[in-house]
Each structure stands twice: as structure tokens, then as C-alpha cells.
XYZ file of C-alpha atoms in Angstrom:
198
model
C 34.617 -54.163 3.615
C 35.273 -51.009 1.524
C 34.284 -47.829 3.295
C 33.148 -44.443 1.986
C 36.047 -42.036 1.904
C 35.324 -38.334 2.159
C 32.283 -36.517 0.869
C 33.145 -36.812 -2.841
C 32.042 -40.415 -3.287
C 35.498 -41.955 -2.869
C 35.944 -45.433 -1.419
C 38.762 -47.028 0.591
C 39.635 -50.700 -0.094
C 41.784 -53.029 1.971
C 44.765 -54.824 0.442
C 42.833 -58.126 0.242
C 39.895 -56.425 -1.486
C 42.233 -54.825 -3.989
C 43.749 -58.241 -4.749
C 40.253 -59.610 -5.488
C 39.520 -56.645 -7.727
C 42.803 -57.084 -9.563
C 42.210 -60.803 -10.184
C 38.641 -60.300 -11.389
C 39.599 -57.401 -13.665
C 42.507 -59.362 -15.119
C 40.188 -62.282 -15.803
C 37.552 -60.029 -17.406
C 40.121 -58.300 -19.600
C 41.748 -61.554 -20.751
C 39.347 -62.346 -23.575
C 41.188 -65.557 -24.480
C 41.020 -67.004 -20.970
C 40.274 -70.695 -21.221
C 39.871 -71.294 -17.535
C 36.842 -70.246 -15.542
C 37.061 -68.701 -12.093
C 37.283 -71.216 -9.298
C 34.503 -71.474 -6.731
C 36.490 -69.582 -4.109
C 37.308 -66.788 -6.600
C 33.626 -66.475 -7.505
C 32.738 -66.289 -3.798
C 35.401 -63.606 -3.266
C 33.954 -61.550 -6.147
C 30.381 -61.906 -4.845
C 31.486 -60.952 -1.325
C 33.282 -57.891 -2.677
C 30.257 -56.862 -4.758
C 28.047 -57.054 -1.640
C 30.582 -54.994 0.303
C 30.698 -52.340 -2.422
C 26.873 -52.159 -2.362
C 26.933 -51.700 1.420
C 29.596 -48.986 1.122
C 27.503 -47.155 -1.486
C 24.463 -47.312 0.819
C 26.618 -45.971 3.674
C 27.817 -43.128 1.437
C 24.179 -42.230 0.720
C 23.412 -42.238 4.456
C 26.394 -39.950 5.081
C 25.208 -37.613 2.328
C 21.690 -37.495 3.786
C 23.156 -36.744 7.226
C 25.328 -33.961 5.774
C 22.327 -32.336 4.070
C 20.183 -32.597 7.215
C 23.026 -31.068 9.229
C 23.341 -28.287 6.647
C 19.629 -27.514 7.056
C 19.971 -27.378 10.855
C 22.939 -25.002 10.647
C 21.128 -22.843 8.089
C 18.139 -22.603 10.423
C 20.379 -21.458 13.294
C 22.000 -18.601 11.367
C 23.608 -16.136 12.041
C 24.872 -17.828 15.216
C 26.120 -20.875 13.300
C 27.902 -18.910 10.563
C 31.280 -20.684 10.510
C 29.758 -24.168 10.789
C 27.209 -23.442 8.062
C 29.803 -22.100 5.623
C 32.074 -25.104 6.219
C 29.231 -27.601 5.749
C 28.034 -25.829 2.615
C 31.536 -26.004 1.108
C 31.678 -29.751 1.857
C 28.232 -30.289 0.366
C 29.084 -28.343 -2.798
C 32.277 -30.395 -3.185
C 30.116 -33.551 -2.994
C 27.880 -32.338 -5.840
C 25.146 -30.620 -3.823
C 22.920 -28.213 -5.769
C 22.173 -25.127 -3.639
C 18.510 -24.469 -2.882
C 16.813 -21.044 -2.690
C 17.176 -21.103 1.126
C 20.960 -21.320 0.724
C 20.988 -18.362 -1.657
C 18.802 -16.300 0.697
C 21.006 -17.147 3.694
C 24.188 -16.259 1.798
C 22.673 -12.956 0.613
C 21.994 -12.043 4.235
C 25.584 -12.959 5.155
C 27.377 -11.373 2.199
C 29.202 -8.970 4.521
C 31.395 -11.985 5.314
C 34.128 -12.538 2.700
C 33.690 -16.352 2.587
C 29.897 -16.042 2.377
C 30.179 -13.544 -0.494
C 32.443 -15.927 -2.445
C 30.094 -18.854 -1.764
C 27.133 -16.750 -2.893
C 28.742 -16.184 -6.295
C 29.579 -19.890 -6.602
C 26.040 -20.933 -5.616
C 24.476 -18.448 -8.062
C 26.448 -20.001 -10.922
C 25.517 -23.549 -9.848
C 21.840 -22.642 -9.427
C 21.726 -20.982 -12.846
C 23.360 -24.018 -14.473
C 20.868 -26.319 -12.747
C 17.874 -24.273 -13.927
C 19.227 -24.101 -17.486
C 19.818 -27.860 -17.522
C 16.253 -28.519 -16.308
C 14.811 -26.219 -18.965
C 17.052 -27.608 -21.694
C 18.686 -24.251 -22.374
C 22.228 -23.715 -23.526
C 24.742 -22.881 -20.803
C 25.065 -19.205 -20.012
C 27.687 -17.374 -21.992
C 30.533 -15.641 -20.250
C 29.581 -12.209 -18.949
C 30.154 -9.525 -21.581
C 33.187 -7.338 -21.277
C 32.471 -3.893 -19.896
C 31.476 -1.476 -22.638
C 33.957 1.137 -23.672
C 32.460 4.530 -24.230
C 33.003 5.623 -27.814
C 33.526 9.244 -28.573
C 32.106 10.669 -31.824
C 34.665 11.815 -34.319
C 34.142 15.033 -36.262
C 33.129 14.592 -39.885
C 30.825 11.606 -39.370
C 27.723 11.347 -41.534
C 25.217 11.386 -38.659
C 26.863 14.140 -36.717
C 24.799 17.315 -36.415
C 26.714 20.550 -36.936
C 27.436 22.297 -33.692
C 26.944 26.055 -33.434
C 30.146 28.024 -33.544
C 31.225 29.265 -30.121
C 30.464 32.910 -29.436
C 33.529 35.132 -29.866
C 35.114 36.340 -26.662
C 34.775 40.067 -26.019
C 37.987 41.979 -26.652
C 40.078 42.835 -23.634
C 39.950 46.491 -22.683
C 43.166 48.439 -23.051
C 42.958 49.875 -19.620
C 42.634 47.695 -16.497
C 39.288 47.175 -14.876
C 38.896 49.437 -11.803
C 38.694 47.846 -8.407
C 35.612 48.269 -6.212
C 37.602 50.609 -3.965
C 38.219 52.912 -6.911
C 34.608 52.881 -8.088
C 33.075 53.199 -4.624
C 35.445 55.209 -2.405
C 35.085 54.575 1.335
C 32.669 56.801 3.194
C 34.033 59.158 5.765
C 32.329 59.602 9.087
C 30.574 62.948 9.360
C 32.180 65.453 11.703
C 30.284 66.091 14.942
C 28.263 69.335 15.080
C 30.210 72.451 16.117
C 27.702 73.516 18.809
C 28.345 70.413 20.810
C 31.978 71.285 21.053
C 31.248 74.876 22.117
C 28.909 73.795 24.910
C 31.525 71.443 26.280
């Protein structure tokens, strides 16, 4: 019986199952085939079709388990950080559309480098999903950062600027220092009588 392989919807077939597939495809592609499939070949094809249906159902069960597990890990955050991030990456690889709870959890964890990268990825996926549901065109690429333009002189809308005030002429003689303008004070001499009494 074919088995689900990985979380991306792949399927693993045995050698015998591949031989049945090859025979049935060759017969279907040979439009000028005069012979019909034998009874045993028809039974092999029907058995393989049932097995593929069972494998698809198993893949759906695995997907449901993965999403339930993701919800449990999300509910146990921040203690389950590494497990949650790993499960979310697996789910996104399998085509999972992030829900608002995922975005809120990743916003709270954006101090982690992996969580910050997943937040950006989930934002893009969520925006695409909303646009698809509303029938809007996909979002355009973010605009390039604006370059600040400087006005050139002589433009039609430019208002004339007032001419700068002329600088005062430099004096011929140097400016005096504060010590020259305000000479230091000298201490007054003690009274003469005090000296005579001593």
C-alpha cells in the first residue's frame, strides 16, 4: 500500500505498485491499443486505486494531527518555543495558512531570530490569503525608499531667500582680554594702628 511521505503531500510506492502504475499508464496512453486489460490487471488497478485513497486519507489524518499539535504547542508558549517554531515551519511547508493566533504568538516572540523571520513569512502568507478571499490583486512589491530631493536654485516655484547679513568688519586692533579690561583687585592693606599696637 502506498504511504504518505513527509508533510508536503508526497507518497511512497513499492516496486510492485509502481509496476502496476506503469502498465496502466502505458495502456491509457496507447490510444491504438486493441487489447483490453486482463481481469488480473483490472484487479491490480482497482487495488492500487483503493490503496491510493487510503494513503490520501492517512495524509489528511497526519495533517489534522500536525495542526492539533501546533495548537497545543502554541498554547504552551513561551515554554514550547523551539517545538512550536519547528512545527510551524513544517505546517507552512505543507501549505498551512497561518491564523491570527500564530501571528500574535510570533509577534510576542520576535526577539528570537527564527520567530522574527517566521513572522515576516506568515504576514506575507496571511496578506495573500486575505487578498485572494477578497478577489484583490496581489500586493505589489514594497516601494523603494524615497530619496530626498534637494531644490536647485533658479526653479520656478522657489521663493527668493533674503541675502545674508554682511559680517561686521574686523577691528584693526585685537580685542582686549578680560584681564586687561578688568584688572585684578588687590587686597587692601591692613590698618596702620593695628600694627602699632602689636
